[in-house]
């Protein structure tokens, strides 16, 4: 089975390459805004009288290059990719109005990035160097595993995206390769999601996941306050800004690493994962005063595509109706209607089983999915807890 993957590596451009990258970022943003303005004009005044396709946007791109000479200095395929992305977003919007309409890109709120296509006769990766069209050879750094993968003849490189994040440059290399399958375990798991930073994810096995980035958030808040007191572009300003970027990167990397490892462990140990319906409505605050929201839907999307990659015959992520699952005893099925939200541990009036509210909710939701075998443990008040993602005997 062929799958598309993206490998993100750190790159180290020289000063001339950094300057050209910045020009390319700005040119892609300029092309996006100019063509979007023309498409909006056509849609408002000539609705139904034109065809939205790549030929139309390529005509606009050619006109813009003739009107603005600085665009001829920029690598051409990155500008073409910008127009293609814009056409795709418009088509998706017309197909489903729930999708967001394309917006103008601003320098402040838009991520600096551009994407190059790849020529068949010139591979972009050779050893520990990345060869970009028009910008030459750039050193990159990543793990030995990824380095060997990028230099392997068994993969196909589709495109390379260059981006800047907090003063550092990265290359996201899109590859096409054969996907290995994981062994089926015959085990399944169900989760209860909590909208707070303490045990945001609880399984029917009693596993409680916590994630803490309070230190990074406190440092970011403190450095932002210090930065506001300094004169812009002064030496003290740049020094604090460099420290601030460091903590932004640390927080992002810590969060991405956590979600990737947790999703991989779940897919490796279980064949299906049960969640409640409409999880996008739940906001998990993990930053204290910063009120940073945990990327829950990004995490669930990771589970979906990893189940599809590694265990394509399983159903993967399954949704069930969460109504009364916290109040229903998973042992006898009795619904405790008088149970209050603040009560985290309760005793079933019928079977006298002591239950943890979140663990019981996960176990009840698992029983709602008919294809799953009942794998339930009961809450033990004397138990100190179970280490993450380890199934009890």
XYZ file of C-alpha atoms in Angstrom, residues 112-308:
197
model
C 5.838 32.165 6.019
C 6.123 29.237 3.608
C 6.405 28.246 -0.048
C 6.372 24.902 -1.861
C 8.509 23.714 -4.759
C 7.710 20.861 -7.114
C 10.354 18.250 -7.955
C 11.973 17.401 -11.284
C 12.303 13.715 -12.066
C 15.884 13.998 -13.311
C 17.139 15.987 -10.288
C 16.533 14.398 -6.849
C 16.314 17.095 -4.135
C 18.081 15.040 -1.431
C 21.692 13.938 -1.773
C 23.361 12.734 1.418
C 22.985 15.326 4.160
C 22.193 18.153 1.756
C 18.981 19.427 0.228
C 19.182 20.776 -3.333
C 16.541 23.410 -4.029
C 15.872 24.805 -7.456
C 17.348 28.305 -7.833
C 18.623 28.371 -4.222
C 21.280 25.685 -4.400
C 22.578 23.306 -1.758
C 21.413 23.575 1.866
C 22.473 21.422 4.798
C 19.701 19.734 6.757
C 19.655 17.854 10.058
C 17.430 15.011 11.246
C 17.668 11.500 12.700
C 19.641 8.691 11.014
C 16.396 6.857 10.293
C 14.919 9.793 8.375
C 18.223 10.500 6.617
C 18.351 6.918 5.326
C 14.692 7.130 4.292
C 15.204 10.335 2.313
C 18.218 8.861 0.502
C 16.478 5.566 -0.238
C 15.642 4.598 -3.828
C 12.361 3.014 -2.676
C 10.616 6.337 -2.145
C 9.317 9.053 -4.427
C 9.670 12.717 -3.391
C 6.682 14.779 -4.568
C 7.469 18.285 -3.306
C 9.354 20.295 -0.693
C 7.820 23.008 1.511
C 10.138 25.605 3.064
C 8.850 27.416 6.158
C 10.079 29.773 8.858
C 9.009 29.362 12.476
C 10.290 31.617 15.243
C 13.553 32.465 13.496
C 14.318 28.892 12.327
C 13.950 27.371 8.885
C 12.415 23.967 8.141
C 11.802 21.801 5.090
C 8.764 19.491 4.951
C 9.494 16.811 2.352
C 6.446 15.011 0.974
C 7.303 11.418 0.055
C 5.409 8.444 -1.354
C 6.405 5.067 0.073
C 5.208 1.589 0.990
C 3.497 1.448 4.377
C 4.225 -1.357 6.811
C 1.287 -2.899 8.663
C 1.128 -3.537 12.409
C -0.082 -6.785 13.972
C -3.712 -6.948 15.087
C -3.993 -7.399 18.857
C -7.730 -8.141 19.201
C -7.968 -5.431 21.887
C -10.005 -2.231 21.805
C -10.172 0.888 23.936
C -12.716 3.615 24.735
C -12.042 7.131 26.023
C -13.706 9.842 28.057
C -12.492 13.376 27.281
C -12.245 15.935 30.082
C -12.221 19.671 29.375
C -9.438 20.441 31.850
C -5.674 19.964 32.030
C -5.858 17.271 34.769
C -6.227 13.845 33.116
C -7.645 15.212 29.866
C -8.044 11.667 28.468
C -9.295 8.692 30.541
C -9.728 5.168 29.151
C -11.958 2.301 30.239
C -8.795 0.591 31.533
C -8.178 3.402 34.023
C -5.362 5.043 32.077
C -5.221 8.786 32.687
C -3.252 11.006 30.326
C -1.803 14.300 31.530
C 0.108 16.955 29.626
C 1.931 19.835 31.268
C 3.541 22.838 29.568
C 2.984 25.338 32.394
C 6.681 26.254 32.590
C 6.869 27.093 28.882
C 3.671 29.158 29.088
C 4.887 31.084 32.127
C 8.204 31.879 30.423
C 6.429 32.997 27.236
C 4.170 35.295 29.267
C 7.120 36.735 31.200
C 9.287 37.292 28.094
C 6.408 38.939 26.227
C 6.075 41.396 29.116
C 9.815 42.093 29.049
C 9.768 42.508 25.279
C 7.071 45.187 25.486
C 9.373 47.291 27.690
C 12.300 47.291 25.232
C 12.892 49.507 22.237
C 12.088 47.632 19.004
C 15.145 46.317 17.095
C 17.534 47.253 19.909
C 20.131 44.744 21.136
C 18.152 44.035 24.318
C 14.970 43.585 22.246
C 16.610 41.062 19.913
C 18.133 39.175 22.835
C 14.768 38.739 24.567
C 13.088 37.945 21.250
C 15.574 35.118 20.659
C 14.752 33.627 24.097
C 11.040 34.014 23.387
C 11.353 32.127 20.089
C 13.203 29.373 21.927
C 10.283 28.778 24.318
C 7.714 28.992 21.522
C 9.616 26.278 19.639
C 10.030 24.210 22.790
C 6.299 24.327 23.529
C 5.346 23.413 19.960
C 7.863 20.567 19.738
C 6.814 19.183 23.109
C 3.150 19.169 22.108
C 3.788 17.615 18.673
C 6.068 14.947 20.135
C 3.482 14.037 22.775
C 0.562 13.705 20.347
C 2.582 11.698 17.819
C 3.903 9.211 20.385
C 0.556 8.790 22.156
C -1.358 8.175 18.916
C 1.246 5.651 17.730
C 1.079 3.742 21.046
C -2.709 3.535 20.863
C -2.673 2.224 17.296
C 0.061 -0.274 18.159
C -1.756 -1.722 21.204
C -5.397 -1.556 20.081
C -7.424 -2.239 16.956
C -10.192 0.349 17.557
C -10.614 3.516 19.629
C -14.065 4.707 20.762
C -14.783 8.413 21.316
C -17.899 10.425 22.017
C -19.727 12.199 19.188
C -18.836 15.794 18.269
C -15.461 15.980 20.074
C -14.751 19.271 18.253
C -17.057 20.991 20.747
C -14.746 20.133 23.664
C -11.982 22.597 24.531
C -9.193 21.278 26.733
C -7.279 24.059 28.477
C -3.669 23.077 29.136
C -2.018 26.420 29.722
C -3.420 27.795 32.982
C -3.616 31.559 32.661
C -2.546 31.372 29.013
C -5.715 29.385 28.199
C -3.961 27.377 25.495
C -6.303 24.844 23.881
C -5.112 21.278 23.341
C -5.364 20.290 19.623
C -7.896 17.515 20.227
C -9.154 17.192 16.645
C -5.570 17.111 15.352
C -4.889 14.224 17.743
C -8.017 12.329 16.614
C -7.090 12.918 12.964
C -3.670 11.405 13.715
C -5.393 8.311 15.073
C -7.600 8.069 11.981
C -4.823 8.145 9.412
C -2.533 5.889 11.486
C -5.283 3.280 11.819
C -5.782 3.575 8.061
